Tab-separated table of C-alpha atoms in Angstrom:
chain	number	residue	atom	x	y	z
A	27	UNK	CA	82.267	127.461	95.944
A	28	UNK	CA	81.807	123.857	97.139
A	29	UNK	CA	79.550	123.434	100.135
A	30	UNK	CA	80.971	121.870	103.287
A	31	UNK	CA	78.334	119.116	103.158
A	32	UNK	CA	79.327	118.084	99.636
A	33	UNK	CA	83.013	118.176	100.555
A	34	UNK	CA	82.404	116.149	103.730
A	35	UNK	CA	80.516	113.512	101.717
A	36	UNK	CA	83.316	113.119	99.174
A	37	UNK	CA	86.015	113.023	101.836
A	38	UNK	CA	84.047	110.324	103.650
A	39	UNK	CA	83.824	108.270	100.448
A	40	UNK	CA	87.537	108.713	99.800
A	41	UNK	CA	88.475	107.599	103.315
A	42	UNK	CA	86.033	104.687	103.429
A	43	UNK	CA	88.308	102.506	101.310
A	44	UNK	CA	91.511	103.660	102.911
A	45	UNK	CA	90.403	102.755	106.440
A	46	UNK	CA	90.801	99.063	105.548
A	47	UNK	CA	94.382	99.699	104.442
A	48	UNK	CA	95.072	101.877	107.487
A	49	UNK	CA	93.655	99.217	109.835
A	50	UNK	CA	95.719	96.426	108.292
A	51	UNK	CA	98.866	98.566	108.553
A	52	UNK	CA	98.132	99.611	112.147
A	53	UNK	CA	97.329	96.057	113.228
A	54	UNK	CA	100.715	94.743	112.209
A	55	UNK	CA	101.189	95.519	115.907
A	56	UNK	CA	98.410	93.829	117.939
A	57	UNK	CA	95.883	96.197	119.447
A	58	UNK	CA	92.344	96.252	120.773
A	59	UNK	CA	89.478	98.088	119.115
A	60	UNK	CA	89.352	101.287	121.135
A	61	UNK	CA	93.126	101.806	120.968
A	62	UNK	CA	93.005	101.255	117.203
A	63	UNK	CA	90.205	103.813	116.956
A	64	UNK	CA	92.381	106.344	118.775
A	65	UNK	CA	95.491	105.505	116.742
A	66	UNK	CA	93.659	105.832	113.426
A	67	UNK	CA	92.191	109.172	114.509
A	68	UNK	CA	95.617	110.403	115.626
A	69	UNK	CA	96.979	109.565	112.171
A	70	UNK	CA	94.253	111.369	110.234
A	71	UNK	CA	91.733	108.540	109.804
A	72	UNK	CA	88.807	109.539	112.006
A	73	UNK	CA	86.525	106.509	112.184
A	74	UNK	CA	83.308	106.087	114.106
A	75	UNK	CA	83.193	103.111	116.476
A	76	UNK	CA	79.983	101.949	114.760
A	77	UNK	CA	82.019	101.673	111.563
A	78	UNK	CA	85.251	100.240	112.965
A	79	UNK	CA	83.938	97.321	115.013
A	80	UNK	CA	81.884	95.782	112.170
A	81	UNK	CA	84.898	96.311	109.889
A	82	UNK	CA	87.153	94.436	112.321
A	83	UNK	CA	84.681	91.543	112.480
A	84	UNK	CA	84.414	91.443	108.680
A	85	UNK	CA	88.203	91.469	108.226
A	86	UNK	CA	88.488	88.692	110.792
A	87	UNK	CA	85.779	86.649	109.029
A	88	UNK	CA	87.712	87.105	105.772
A	89	UNK	CA	90.863	85.761	107.435
A	90	UNK	CA	92.702	89.088	107.143
A	91	UNK	CA	92.883	89.570	110.917
A	92	UNK	CA	93.344	87.215	113.825
A	93	UNK	CA	92.148	87.924	117.327
A	94	UNK	CA	92.508	86.714	120.860
A	95	UNK	CA	91.081	87.760	124.187
A	96	UNK	CA	93.314	89.218	126.871
A	97	UNK	CA	91.693	88.444	130.211
A	98	UNK	CA	94.675	89.407	132.376
A	99	UNK	CA	93.460	92.970	132.924
A	100	UNK	CA	90.429	94.023	134.957
A	101	UNK	CA	88.376	94.225	131.762
A	102	UNK	CA	88.755	91.571	129.030
A	103	UNK	CA	89.839	93.006	125.688
A	104	UNK	CA	89.896	91.464	122.247
A	105	UNK	CA	93.236	92.087	120.540
A	106	UNK	CA	93.436	92.051	116.756
A	107	UNK	CA	96.454	91.462	114.541
A	108	UNK	CA	96.988	91.415	110.782
A	109	UNK	CA	97.247	87.769	109.686
A	110	UNK	CA	99.610	86.402	107.047
A	111	UNK	CA	96.706	86.530	104.563
A	112	UNK	CA	96.019	90.085	105.694
A	113	UNK	CA	99.636	91.031	105.069
A	114	UNK	CA	99.440	89.598	101.541
A	115	UNK	CA	96.210	91.487	100.896
A	116	UNK	CA	97.695	94.657	102.356
A	117	UNK	CA	100.684	94.455	100.016
A	118	UNK	CA	98.362	94.150	97.017
A	119	UNK	CA	96.204	97.027	98.246
A	120	UNK	CA	99.270	99.210	98.823
A	121	UNK	CA	100.498	98.427	95.307
A	122	UNK	CA	97.119	99.439	93.898
A	123	UNK	CA	97.013	102.571	96.029
A	124	UNK	CA	100.447	103.558	94.691
A	125	UNK	CA	99.252	102.923	91.123
A	126	UNK	CA	96.184	105.091	91.705
A	127	UNK	CA	98.393	107.866	93.100
A	128	UNK	CA	100.668	107.621	90.064
A	129	UNK	CA	97.666	107.807	87.731
A	130	UNK	CA	96.228	110.839	89.501
A	131	UNK	CA	99.606	112.552	89.478
A	132	UNK	CA	99.835	111.886	85.741
A	133	UNK	CA	96.394	113.397	85.193
A	134	UNK	CA	97.307	116.459	87.249
A	135	UNK	CA	100.556	116.919	85.328
A	136	UNK	CA	98.924	116.208	81.965
A	137	UNK	CA	101.091	113.175	81.234
A	138	UNK	CA	99.876	110.957	78.379
A	139	UNK	CA	100.025	107.229	78.832
């Protein structure tokens, strides 16, 4: 029987790469960090804030996200959105994710390539 700690570690590794894809998909609609955190969690991508905020900054530095401050509310919030470059990257990542899924399905079904 697999221990819960070992399982948790492998699930965390599996999700680590997919959180980039999930964030780029979610941010096709502009949102601020905390709302994105909630939305990802609601859709099965629980992410710690200490992981998400550095990720958002990194994706912005890479040109995959754009951001702007909304100062109209009582508390200023930084809104993020997937950029055109981010959309291109997302499409390539989704293609690769689909190819990985196809490969895994083939392995499960015993299909030779």
